[in-house]
Amino acid sequence: MRFAKVVRMSDDYRDPSGNTEAFRAFVRSDEAPAPTAPPAPAANRTPLLIGGAVIAVVVIVVLVFALTR
């Protein structure tokens, strides 16, 4: 069986994300900030609570029916 030979990588590679100065310059750019959308209104939780209660009642009824037979 023959294996591939792994060659050594050069040491001159620089990680572009490691340059803190360039990142700070990018963050401090003079461009106008993008407009943000208004936050979505909070959802009404009543249907969720009613649905959970209905599911709980159905599960209890099925368990009682299954255990009494």
C-alpha positions in Angstrom: 0.0 0.0 0.0 1.3 3.4 -0.9 0.6 6.6 1.1 0.8 10.2 -0.2 3.7 12.3 1.0 2.7 15.3 3.0 4.8 18.3 2.2 5.5 21.0 4.7 3.5 24.2 4.5 5.2 27.6 4.1 5.4 29.7 7.2 4.5 33.0 5.5 0.8 32.6 5.7 -1.0 35.3 7.6 -4.6 34.8 8.8 -6.6 37.8 7.5 -8.9 37.7 10.5 -5.9 38.1 12.8 -5.3 41.7 11.8 -6.9 43.7 14.5 -6.1 47.1 13.0 -7.8 46.3 9.8 -10.9 45.0 11.6 -11.1 48.2 13.7 -10.8 50.3 10.6 -13.6 48.4 9.0 -15.8 48.9 12.1 -15.1 52.6 12.3 -15.9 53.2 8.6 -17.6 56.5 7.9 -20.5 55.0 6.0 -24.0 55.7 7.2 -25.4 52.9 9.2 -28.0 50.8 7.5 -31.6 51.6 8.6 -33.0 49.0 10.9 -36.5 47.6 10.9 -38.7 48.4 13.9 -38.9 45.5 16.3 -41.7 43.0 15.8 -44.5 43.3 18.3 -44.6 40.6 21.0 -46.7 37.7 20.0 -49.9 36.9 21.9 -49.3 33.8 24.0 -53.0 33.0 24.6 -53.3 30.6 21.7 -50.1 28.8 22.7 -51.4 28.3 26.3 -54.8 27.1 25.1 -53.2 24.7 22.7 -50.9 23.3 25.4 -53.8 22.9 27.8 -55.8 21.0 25.1 -52.9 18.7 24.3 -52.4 18.0 28.1 -56.1 17.1 28.5 -56.1 14.8 25.4 -53.0 13.0 26.7 -54.5 12.6 30.2 -57.8 11.2 28.7 -55.9 8.8 26.4 -53.8 7.6 29.4 -56.8 7.1 31.6 -58.7 5.3 28.8 -55.7 3.0 28.1 -55.0 2.1 31.7 -58.6 1.4 32.6 -59.2 -1.2 29.8 
